[in-house]
Amino acid sequence: MNRDYIYQTFTRTICSKCGGLIDGKIVYNEKGVFILKNCRTCGEHFEILEEDFQYHLQKYKYDKQGTKSGTQTIISRGCPYDCGLCENHDQHTCIGLIEITRRCNLSCPICYARAVDDADLPLHLVEKMMDFYMSAENNRAEILQISGGEPTLHEYIIDIIGMAKHKGFKYVMLNTNGVRIAEDENFVREIAKFRGGFEIYLQFDGLENKVYSRLRGKNLVSIKKKAIKNLNKYNVPTTLVATIEGGVSDHLCGEILVYGMNQPCVRGVNYQPVSYYGNIDAPPDRVTLSGVLNRIEKQTNKMIKTSDFIPLPCNVERVAITYLFKDKDGFIPVIRDRDLSEFKRFIGNTFMFTLEDALENFNDGSKIFNVCACCDFINDIKKYSPGNFILKSKEEKMKFVDENTFRISVSSFVDKYNFDMKSMQKECVHIITTDLRRIPFSAYNMIHRSA
Ligand code: SF4
Ligand code: SF4
């Protein structure tokens, strides 16, 4: 009798029951892609890795070499216990995240930052962490996320954003639940001054109070609307960050996108399927990255299709992205019906992959346009951008990209259920710790975060 799956590849994984490091197989059939775990103590079990096996199989066309980076720790107990970064880690830091406080004005049931009444990090330590991140990335660190807890509660939040801009990070993001943004207009006026390489990363789970009640423990629709109103008023570039949980908010993927597209301040939406850390059990209907893509297609009546997304080459396992271009008739998906896999060598190992970056990568190579089938894509971008785009100043380019493009991305993180070693070792979102290490976001929340 045949098995009811195809064996794709071998992996190292974690037993979802006892937490031991074990061998596993990545297998698939028409129902999805699974990690087959065979634990000597707990027996055989399957965990969902991706809902759409076709997306999973084609994503490797976009895979490319990681970027080498310095290390802070040695290999000793094995991954994921040696963070980090240790020599086994295969990708540099695309996004460095500094948690400047553990205080929060919400207490979300799904919170893995374990918000507590704790002291804020002192300014001099935050500066030291920024400097460490910059030097660990050979002074080319691009994206800094200021996070928490709720970072807007930090007494010196304005100084911290200013400091980050001064240090030369290309993009500074403020991860916030939006409560202070909604309630303190003066604060919004202040942060608006950082426009240009500054963005609000706004927790936004749609416009249904029952969803907030489940995910955040509180009805928050009016707060979110007020926050968006203030951000629109002061034109502060914003990404909506939507947590997607099966049976709770997965019916809202399309609605959140359409809402975002109609808000002048919103430059993109990032979807994050819920990860399950601590004692929270993963439900049988957990949502995956490809599941979010399929829901977006279905819930927008194919206005945006699964095939409009590309796996991001810096981490094809866990990030997918697409861009829309705004013109007078609406939004145009710039990647539609194109196979961009040949284009991957021109895509930097960085999360943003903005159209600005794409245009700059192609700037020195008109010859590329003659040999690469992807040139149509770039020519299309060029068609929508001003003729003298390349000659514009950095600030003017950022402003143009900011105001004329819309980014949709999906990031899925690793937990003990969907753990596969490659996903773990390619992860490029790293927590910068107070003892000056870089720990991949998932490993940090799975095992390294102190109580
Ligand atoms: S997650 Fe990366 S840094 Fe951490 S132990 Fe594994 S390879 Fe090393
Ligand atoms: S807003 Fe963020 S930090 Fe605060 S409790 Fe919710 S998830 Fe945790």
Short mmCIF file of C-alpha atoms and ligand atoms in Angstrom, two decimals:
data_model
loop_
_atom_site.label_atom_id
_atom_site.label_comp_id
_atom_site.label_asym_id
_atom_site.label_seq_id
_atom_site.Cartn_x
_atom_site.Cartn_y
_atom_site.Cartn_z
CA MET A 1 0.00 0.00 0.00
CA ASN A 2 1.30 3.46 -0.87
CA ARG A 3 1.85 6.09 1.76
CA ASP A 4 -0.56 9.02 1.54
CA TYR A 5 2.20 11.60 1.22
CA ILE A 6 5.31 12.38 -0.81
CA TYR A 7 8.57 12.68 1.12
CA GLN A 8 10.10 16.01 0.13
CA THR A 9 13.08 16.39 2.41
CA PHE A 10 14.68 15.67 5.75
CA THR A 11 14.76 18.18 8.62
CA ARG A 12 15.62 18.54 12.28
CA THR A 13 12.62 19.56 14.32
CA ILE A 14 11.23 19.73 17.84
CA CYS A 15 8.78 17.25 19.29
CA SER A 16 5.63 19.29 19.92
CA LYS A 17 4.90 17.18 23.00
CA CYS A 18 8.15 16.73 24.96
CA GLY A 19 10.17 19.54 23.34
CA GLY A 20 13.12 17.26 22.45
CA LEU A 21 15.18 17.89 19.32
CA ILE A 22 14.40 15.10 16.85
CA ASP A 23 14.70 14.17 13.18
CA GLY A 24 11.73 14.89 10.97
CA LYS A 25 10.50 14.61 7.40
CA ILE A 26 8.84 17.32 5.35
CA VAL A 27 6.07 15.59 3.44
CA TYR A 28 3.14 16.79 1.32
CA ASN A 29 -0.06 15.82 -0.37
CA GLU A 30 -3.01 17.78 -1.78
CA LYS A 31 -4.08 18.67 1.77
CA GLY A 32 -0.88 20.57 2.52
CA VAL A 33 2.72 20.30 3.64
CA PHE A 34 3.45 18.67 7.00
CA ILE A 35 6.35 17.95 9.30
CA LEU A 36 6.27 14.28 10.14
CA LYS A 37 7.76 13.94 13.61
CA ASN A 38 8.72 10.59 15.02
CA CYS A 39 9.69 11.01 18.64
CA ARG A 40 11.05 7.96 20.47
CA THR A 41 9.19 9.03 23.60
CA CYS A 42 5.97 10.56 22.24
CA GLY A 43 5.46 8.62 18.99
CA GLU A 44 4.56 9.77 15.48
CA HIS A 45 2.68 12.99 14.79
CA PHE A 46 2.17 15.42 11.91
CA GLU A 47 2.21 19.22 12.15
CA ILE A 48 1.05 21.57 9.42
CA LEU A 49 3.84 23.58 7.74
CA GLU A 50 1.99 25.07 4.75
CA GLU A 51 -1.62 24.80 3.60
CA ASP A 52 -0.77 25.17 -0.12
CA PHE A 53 1.75 22.56 -1.33
CA GLN A 54 2.07 24.23 -4.75
CA TYR A 55 3.20 27.51 -3.19
CA HIS A 56 5.59 25.54 -0.99
CA LEU A 57 7.20 23.66 -3.88
CA GLN A 58 7.66 26.68 -6.13
CA LYS A 59 9.14 28.91 -3.45
CA TYR A 60 12.59 27.32 -3.78
CA LYS A 61 13.03 28.95 -7.17
CA TYR A 62 13.57 32.14 -5.19
CA ASP A 63 16.06 30.73 -2.72
CA LYS A 64 19.51 32.28 -2.72
CA GLN A 65 22.69 32.50 -0.64
CA GLY A 66 22.39 34.06 2.78
CA THR A 67 24.57 37.01 3.76
CA LYS A 68 27.42 36.28 6.16
CA SER A 69 27.44 38.13 9.41
CA GLY A 70 29.60 38.29 12.52
CA THR A 71 28.92 35.87 15.37
CA GLN A 72 28.54 36.44 19.07
CA THR A 73 28.29 32.89 20.40
CA ILE A 74 29.88 29.48 19.77
CA ILE A 75 28.22 26.26 18.69
CA SER A 76 27.81 24.11 21.77
CA ARG A 77 24.39 22.63 22.61
CA GLY A 78 23.02 22.78 19.06
CA CYS A 79 20.41 24.93 17.35
CA PRO A 80 18.26 26.65 18.64
CA TYR A 81 20.07 26.75 21.98
CA ASP A 82 23.27 28.51 20.89
CA CYS A 83 21.84 31.94 19.94
CA GLY A 84 23.39 33.97 18.84
CA LEU A 85 24.16 34.61 16.28
CA CYS A 86 26.27 31.48 16.15
CA GLU A 87 28.25 30.18 13.19
CA ASN A 88 25.35 27.96 12.13
CA HIS A 89 23.06 30.88 11.46
CA ASP A 90 22.72 31.32 7.72
CA GLN A 91 21.33 34.81 7.37
CA HIS A 92 22.34 38.24 8.59
CA THR A 93 19.99 40.60 10.40
CA CYS A 94 17.46 42.12 7.99
CA ILE A 95 15.42 43.59 10.84
CA GLY A 96 16.93 44.28 14.26
CA LEU A 97 14.41 44.72 17.01
CA ILE A 98 15.05 46.49 20.31
CA GLU A 99 12.50 46.08 23.09
CA ILE A 100 12.87 49.36 24.97
CA THR A 101 10.32 48.60 27.67
CA ARG A 102 8.31 45.68 29.00
CA ARG A 103 5.47 47.87 30.17
CA CYS A 104 2.24 47.86 28.20
CA ASN A 105 -1.18 49.52 28.33
CA LEU A 106 -2.87 46.34 27.08
CA SER A 107 -2.73 42.74 28.24
CA CYS A 108 -3.37 40.65 25.16
CA PRO A 109 -4.06 36.95 25.82
CA ILE A 110 -1.77 36.04 22.89
CA CYS A 111 1.12 38.28 24.03
CA TYR A 112 4.49 36.58 23.95
CA ALA A 113 6.39 39.69 24.98
CA ARG A 114 4.93 38.98 28.43
CA ALA A 115 4.31 42.61 29.18
CA VAL A 116 5.03 43.40 32.82
CA ASP A 117 5.41 46.42 35.05
CA ASP A 118 9.12 46.62 34.55
CA ALA A 119 11.53 49.49 34.25
CA ASP A 120 12.21 50.98 30.83
CA LEU A 121 15.66 50.47 29.36
CA PRO A 122 17.86 53.48 30.11
CA LEU A 123 18.80 55.64 27.15
CA HIS A 124 22.50 54.83 27.34
CA LEU A 125 21.75 51.09 27.08
CA VAL A 126 19.43 51.58 24.12
CA GLU A 127 22.22 53.53 22.43
CA LYS A 128 24.72 50.77 23.17
CA MET A 129 22.35 48.20 21.64
CA MET A 130 21.88 50.31 18.51
CA ASP A 131 25.65 50.72 18.15
CA PHE A 132 26.15 46.99 18.61
CA TYR A 133 23.55 46.19 15.94
CA MET A 134 25.13 48.67 13.54
CA SER A 135 28.65 47.31 14.03
CA ALA A 136 27.50 43.66 13.88
CA GLU A 137 26.16 44.48 10.43
CA ASN A 138 29.40 46.19 9.35
CA ASN A 139 27.81 49.62 9.76
CA ARG A 140 25.20 48.80 7.13
CA ALA A 141 22.26 47.83 9.35
CA GLU A 142 19.17 48.97 7.53
CA ILE A 143 16.01 48.35 9.49
CA LEU A 144 15.50 48.99 13.18
CA GLN A 145 12.23 48.21 14.89
CA ILE A 146 11.64 49.94 18.20
CA SER A 147 9.41 47.63 20.14
CA GLY A 148 8.25 46.56 23.60
CA GLY A 149 5.95 46.00 25.55
CA GLU A 150 4.46 49.19 24.27
CA PRO A 151 7.35 51.46 23.23
CA THR A 152 5.30 54.68 23.18
CA LEU A 153 5.12 54.43 26.99
CA HIS A 154 8.88 54.93 27.30
CA GLU A 155 9.61 58.33 28.80
CA TYR A 156 12.27 59.04 26.16
CA ILE A 157 10.59 57.57 23.12
CA ILE A 158 11.04 60.72 21.02
CA ASP A 159 14.75 60.83 21.89
CA ILE A 160 15.09 57.15 21.02
CA ILE A 161 13.53 57.59 17.57
CA GLY A 162 15.72 60.65 17.02
CA MET A 163 18.79 58.70 18.11
CA ALA A 164 17.99 55.85 15.70
CA LYS A 165 17.59 58.27 12.81
CA HIS A 166 20.83 59.97 13.76
CA LYS A 167 22.70 56.64 13.82
CA GLY A 168 21.87 56.18 10.14
CA PHE A 169 19.39 53.30 10.03
CA LYS A 170 17.70 53.46 6.65
CA TYR A 171 14.27 52.58 8.06
CA VAL A 172 13.14 53.07 11.63
CA MET A 173 9.84 51.46 12.61
CA LEU A 174 7.84 52.02 15.75
CA ASN A 175 5.88 48.87 16.71
CA THR A 176 2.81 50.04 18.56
CA ASN A 177 -0.67 48.97 19.59
CA GLY A 178 -1.86 52.49 18.73
CA VAL A 179 -3.42 53.43 22.07
CA ARG A 180 -1.19 56.44 22.63
CA ILE A 181 -1.43 57.37 18.93
CA ALA A 182 -5.20 57.50 19.35
CA GLU A 183 -5.23 59.38 22.63
CA ASP A 184 -2.33 61.81 22.35
CA GLU A 185 -2.45 63.99 19.25
CA ASN A 186 0.57 66.00 20.36
CA PHE A 187 2.61 62.81 20.32
CA VAL A 188 1.53 62.10 16.73
CA ARG A 189 2.49 65.66 15.74
CA GLU A 190 5.92 65.06 17.28
CA ILE A 191 6.63 61.75 15.55
CA ALA A 192 5.42 63.12 12.21
CA LYS A 193 8.65 65.13 12.18
CA PHE A 194 10.58 61.89 11.57
CA ARG A 195 8.84 61.24 8.22
CA GLY A 196 11.18 59.83 5.56
CA GLY A 197 12.59 56.45 6.50
CA PHE A 198 10.27 56.32 9.51
CA GLU A 199 7.15 54.21 9.78
CA ILE A 200 4.53 53.22 12.30
CA TYR A 201 4.06 49.47 12.51
CA LEU A 202 0.52 49.48 13.83
CA GLN A 203 -1.08 46.42 15.42
CA PHE A 204 -4.38 46.21 13.52
CA ASP A 205 -6.64 43.16 13.56
CA GLY A 206 -9.54 44.54 11.54
CA LEU A 207 -12.75 46.26 12.48
CA GLU A 208 -14.62 43.68 14.56
CA ASN A 209 -14.69 44.09 18.32
CA LYS A 210 -15.15 40.37 18.90
CA VAL A 211 -11.78 39.76 17.24
CA TYR A 212 -10.07 42.30 19.53
CA SER A 213 -11.82 40.85 22.50
CA ARG A 214 -10.33 37.40 21.70
CA LEU A 215 -6.84 38.52 20.63
CA ARG A 216 -6.35 41.63 22.77
CA GLY A 217 -8.71 41.09 25.68
CA LYS A 218 -10.50 44.37 24.98
CA ASN A 219 -12.75 46.05 22.38
CA LEU A 220 -10.42 48.28 20.41
CA VAL A 221 -12.15 49.20 17.14
CA SER A 222 -12.77 52.83 18.12
CA ILE A 223 -9.16 53.16 19.37
CA LYS A 224 -7.78 51.80 16.08
CA LYS A 225 -9.99 54.11 14.03
CA LYS A 226 -8.91 57.11 16.09
CA ALA A 227 -5.25 56.12 15.71
CA ILE A 228 -5.62 55.91 11.92
CA LYS A 229 -7.44 59.25 11.90
CA ASN A 230 -4.51 60.91 13.70
CA LEU A 231 -1.94 59.22 11.48
CA ASN A 232 -3.87 60.37 8.39
CA LYS A 233 -4.08 63.90 9.77
CA TYR A 234 -0.30 64.15 10.17
CA ASN A 235 0.49 61.92 7.18
CA VAL A 236 2.65 59.49 9.13
CA PRO A 237 3.57 56.45 6.96
CA THR A 238 2.02 53.37 8.52
CA THR A 239 2.02 49.61 8.01
CA LEU A 240 -0.96 47.72 9.40
CA VAL A 241 0.18 44.56 11.16
CA ALA A 242 -2.61 41.99 11.27
CA THR A 243 -2.50 38.92 13.47
CA ILE A 244 -4.29 36.05 11.75
CA GLU A 245 -5.75 33.22 13.76
CA GLY A 246 -7.89 30.41 12.31
CA GLY A 247 -11.58 30.79 13.16
CA VAL A 248 -10.95 34.18 14.81
CA SER A 249 -9.59 36.68 12.29
CA ASP A 250 -8.77 34.67 9.16
CA HIS A 251 -12.00 35.84 7.50
CA LEU A 252 -10.70 39.43 7.63
CA CYS A 253 -7.62 39.19 5.37
CA GLY A 254 -9.39 40.85 2.42
CA GLU A 255 -11.25 43.44 4.50
CA ILE A 256 -8.09 44.59 6.28
CA LEU A 257 -6.33 45.02 2.94
CA VAL A 258 -9.14 47.03 1.38
CA TYR A 259 -9.42 49.20 4.49
CA GLY A 260 -5.67 49.88 4.41
CA MET A 261 -5.69 50.74 0.72
CA ASN A 262 -8.26 53.43 1.41
CA GLN A 263 -6.31 55.17 4.18
CA PRO A 264 -3.89 57.83 2.92
CA CYS A 265 -1.34 57.15 5.67
CA VAL A 266 -1.23 53.38 5.14
CA ARG A 267 1.67 52.19 2.97
CA GLY A 268 1.18 48.47 3.43
CA VAL A 269 -0.21 45.54 5.34
CA ASN A 270 1.83 42.83 7.03
CA TYR A 271 -0.03 39.66 7.96
CA GLN A 272 1.32 37.46 10.73
CA PRO A 273 -0.25 34.04 11.34
CA VAL A 274 -0.28 33.49 15.11
CA SER A 275 2.72 31.66 16.56
CA TYR A 276 2.24 29.50 19.61
CA TYR A 277 4.77 30.02 22.38
CA GLY A 278 4.78 29.12 26.06
CA ASN A 279 1.89 26.96 27.12
CA ILE A 280 -0.46 27.94 24.31
CA ASP A 281 -1.42 24.93 22.18
CA ALA A 282 -1.58 25.29 18.41
CA PRO A 283 -5.12 24.63 17.17
CA PRO A 284 -5.73 21.98 14.49
CA ASP A 285 -6.80 24.71 12.04
CA ARG A 286 -3.70 26.86 12.42
CA VAL A 287 -3.18 29.34 9.59
CA THR A 288 0.05 29.31 7.58
CA LEU A 289 1.75 31.77 5.25
CA SER A 290 0.33 30.20 2.08
CA GLY A 291 -3.05 29.96 3.81
CA VAL A 292 -3.05 33.73 4.26
CA LEU A 293 -2.17 34.20 0.56
CA ASN A 294 -5.08 31.99 -0.48
CA ARG A 295 -7.45 33.82 1.84
CA ILE A 296 -6.37 37.19 0.42
CA GLU A 297 -7.11 35.93 -3.10
CA LYS A 298 -10.49 34.53 -2.14
CA GLN A 299 -11.59 37.42 0.05
CA THR A 300 -10.61 40.10 -2.49
CA ASN A 301 -12.30 38.24 -5.37
CA LYS A 302 -8.89 37.82 -7.04
CA MET A 303 -8.12 41.54 -6.98
CA ILE A 304 -4.88 40.27 -5.39
CA LYS A 305 -3.86 36.72 -6.28
CA THR A 306 -1.60 34.22 -4.54
CA SER A 307 0.58 34.31 -7.64
CA ASP A 308 1.11 38.08 -7.22
CA PHE A 309 3.39 37.28 -4.27
CA ILE A 310 7.00 36.18 -4.38
CA PRO A 311 8.78 34.39 -1.54
CA LEU A 312 11.33 36.89 -0.27
CA PRO A 313 14.76 35.53 -1.26
CA CYS A 314 16.33 36.37 2.12
CA ASN A 315 13.99 33.84 3.73
CA VAL A 316 11.80 32.01 1.22
CA GLU A 317 10.50 29.73 3.94
CA ARG A 318 8.76 32.37 5.98
CA VAL A 319 8.22 35.64 4.12
CA ALA A 320 6.17 36.48 1.02
CA ILE A 321 5.75 39.92 -0.47
CA THR A 322 4.15 41.86 -3.28
CA TYR A 323 3.92 45.46 -4.36
CA LEU A 324 1.10 47.49 -5.79
CA PHE A 325 1.62 50.69 -7.64
CA LYS A 326 -0.86 53.51 -7.14
CA ASP A 327 -1.96 55.33 -10.26
CA LYS A 328 -5.00 57.41 -11.04
CA ASP A 329 -7.16 54.33 -11.74
CA GLY A 330 -6.26 52.48 -8.58
CA PHE A 331 -3.72 49.86 -7.57
CA ILE A 332 -1.69 47.79 -10.04
CA PRO A 333 0.08 44.61 -8.82
CA VAL A 334 3.54 45.03 -10.36
CA ILE A 335 4.45 41.35 -10.14
CA ARG A 336 1.32 39.94 -11.81
CA ASP A 337 1.90 37.03 -14.20
CA ARG A 338 5.66 37.25 -14.01
CA ASP A 339 8.18 34.63 -12.99
CA LEU A 340 10.75 36.69 -11.16
CA SER A 341 12.96 33.85 -10.03
CA GLU A 342 15.71 34.89 -12.46
CA PHE A 343 15.54 38.29 -10.87
CA LYS A 344 16.46 37.02 -7.40
CA ARG A 345 20.16 37.83 -7.69
CA PHE A 346 19.23 41.50 -7.89
CA ILE A 347 17.07 41.35 -4.80
CA GLY A 348 19.09 42.18 -1.71
CA ASN A 349 18.99 40.02 1.41
CA THR A 350 16.78 42.52 3.11
CA PHE A 351 13.19 42.52 4.14
CA MET A 352 12.03 45.72 2.52
CA PHE A 353 12.85 45.13 -1.14
CA THR A 354 11.31 48.48 -1.91
CA LEU A 355 10.74 49.56 -5.45
CA GLU A 356 13.30 52.21 -4.74
CA ASP A 357 15.85 49.49 -3.95
CA ALA A 358 14.83 47.51 -7.04
CA LEU A 359 15.26 50.51 -9.28
CA GLU A 360 18.64 51.29 -7.78
CA ASN A 361 19.82 47.70 -8.22
CA PHE A 362 19.02 47.95 -11.88
CA ASN A 363 20.41 51.40 -12.32
CA ASP A 364 23.87 50.28 -13.36
CA GLY A 365 22.79 47.57 -15.73
CA SER A 366 20.84 48.51 -18.82
CA LYS A 367 22.46 45.37 -20.26
CA ILE A 368 20.48 43.34 -17.77
CA PHE A 369 17.32 44.49 -19.46
CA ASN A 370 18.42 42.77 -22.65
CA VAL A 371 19.15 39.39 -21.17
CA CYS A 372 16.74 38.94 -18.34
CA ALA A 373 13.09 38.15 -18.87
CA CYS A 374 12.36 40.03 -15.68
CA CYS A 375 13.22 43.28 -17.35
CA ASP A 376 9.56 43.73 -18.20
CA PHE A 377 8.85 43.98 -14.52
CA ILE A 378 11.46 46.65 -14.02
CA ASN A 379 10.41 48.46 -17.15
CA ASP A 380 6.89 48.47 -15.78
CA ILE A 381 8.12 49.96 -12.53
CA LYS A 382 10.06 52.50 -14.51
CA LYS A 383 6.94 53.30 -16.52
CA TYR A 384 5.16 54.25 -13.32
CA SER A 385 8.05 56.17 -11.82
CA PRO A 386 9.16 59.65 -12.87
CA GLY A 387 11.71 59.68 -15.71
CA ASN A 388 14.37 61.28 -13.57
CA PHE A 389 13.78 58.96 -10.59
CA ILE A 390 17.36 57.74 -10.44
CA LEU A 391 18.66 61.30 -10.36
CA LYS A 392 16.48 62.32 -7.47
CA SER A 393 17.82 62.78 -3.96
CA LYS A 394 17.46 59.98 -1.39
CA GLU A 395 14.73 61.95 0.37
CA GLU A 396 12.79 62.57 -2.86
CA LYS A 397 13.02 58.90 -3.82
CA MET A 398 11.80 57.80 -0.41
CA LYS A 399 8.92 60.25 -0.61
CA PHE A 400 7.91 59.03 -4.07
CA VAL A 401 8.05 55.36 -3.06
CA ASP A 402 6.29 56.13 0.19
CA GLU A 403 3.39 57.83 -1.49
CA ASN A 404 3.00 55.74 -4.62
CA THR A 405 3.49 52.13 -3.64
CA PHE A 406 1.65 49.74 -1.38
CA ARG A 407 3.38 46.75 0.13
CA ILE A 408 1.64 43.52 1.17
CA SER A 409 3.70 40.98 3.07
CA VAL A 410 3.16 37.85 5.11
CA SER A 411 5.64 36.77 7.78
CA SER A 412 5.26 33.49 9.60
CA PHE A 413 7.43 32.62 12.56
CA VAL A 414 8.77 29.36 13.95
CA ASP A 415 7.38 27.69 17.07
CA LYS A 416 7.71 24.19 18.49
CA TYR A 417 4.90 22.95 16.22
CA ASN A 418 6.12 24.17 12.82
CA PHE A 419 9.84 24.12 13.68
CA ASP A 420 12.10 23.12 10.85
CA MET A 421 15.79 23.74 11.06
CA LYS A 422 16.20 25.61 7.80
CA SER A 423 13.44 28.09 8.64
CA MET A 424 15.09 28.66 11.99
CA GLN A 425 18.59 29.18 10.65
CA LYS A 426 17.45 31.47 7.82
CA GLU A 427 15.36 33.71 10.06
CA CYS A 428 16.37 37.32 9.55
CA VAL A 429 14.33 39.17 12.18
CA HIS A 430 16.58 39.32 15.23
CA ILE A 431 16.10 40.61 18.76
CA ILE A 432 19.01 42.75 19.92
CA THR A 433 19.48 41.77 23.56
CA THR A 434 20.75 43.87 26.45
CA ASP A 435 23.81 41.58 26.74
CA LEU A 436 24.59 42.36 23.10
CA ARG A 437 23.60 39.25 21.24
CA ARG A 438 21.32 38.81 18.24
CA ILE A 439 18.71 36.16 18.77
CA PRO A 440 16.32 35.16 15.98
CA PHE A 441 12.82 36.33 16.90
CA SER A 442 11.34 32.82 16.98
CA ALA A 443 14.15 31.24 19.00
CA TYR A 444 13.91 34.15 21.43
CA ASN A 445 10.21 33.65 22.03
CA MET A 446 10.43 29.87 22.08
CA ILE A 447 13.26 29.45 24.56
CA HIS A 448 15.47 32.47 25.27
CA ARG A 449 13.03 35.07 26.58
CA SER A 450 13.38 35.45 30.33
CA ALA A 451 10.18 35.27 32.36
S1 SF4 B 1 18.78 29.92 15.64
FE1 SF4 B 1 20.62 30.60 14.59
S2 SF4 B 1 21.84 31.65 16.14
FE2 SF4 B 1 20.32 30.40 17.21
S3 SF4 B 1 21.37 28.46 17.60
FE3 SF4 B 1 20.26 28.25 15.67
S4 SF4 B 1 21.74 28.77 14.10
FE4 SF4 B 1 22.56 29.53 16.03
S1 SF4 B 2 0.02 45.25 22.86
FE1 SF4 B 2 1.77 43.97 22.34
S2 SF4 B 2 3.13 44.05 24.13
FE2 SF4 B 2 1.13 44.83 24.76
S3 SF4 B 2 0.12 43.05 25.64
FE3 SF4 B 2 -0.52 43.20 23.48
S4 SF4 B 2 0.92 41.91 22.35
FE4 SF4 B 2 1.80 42.28 24.39
#
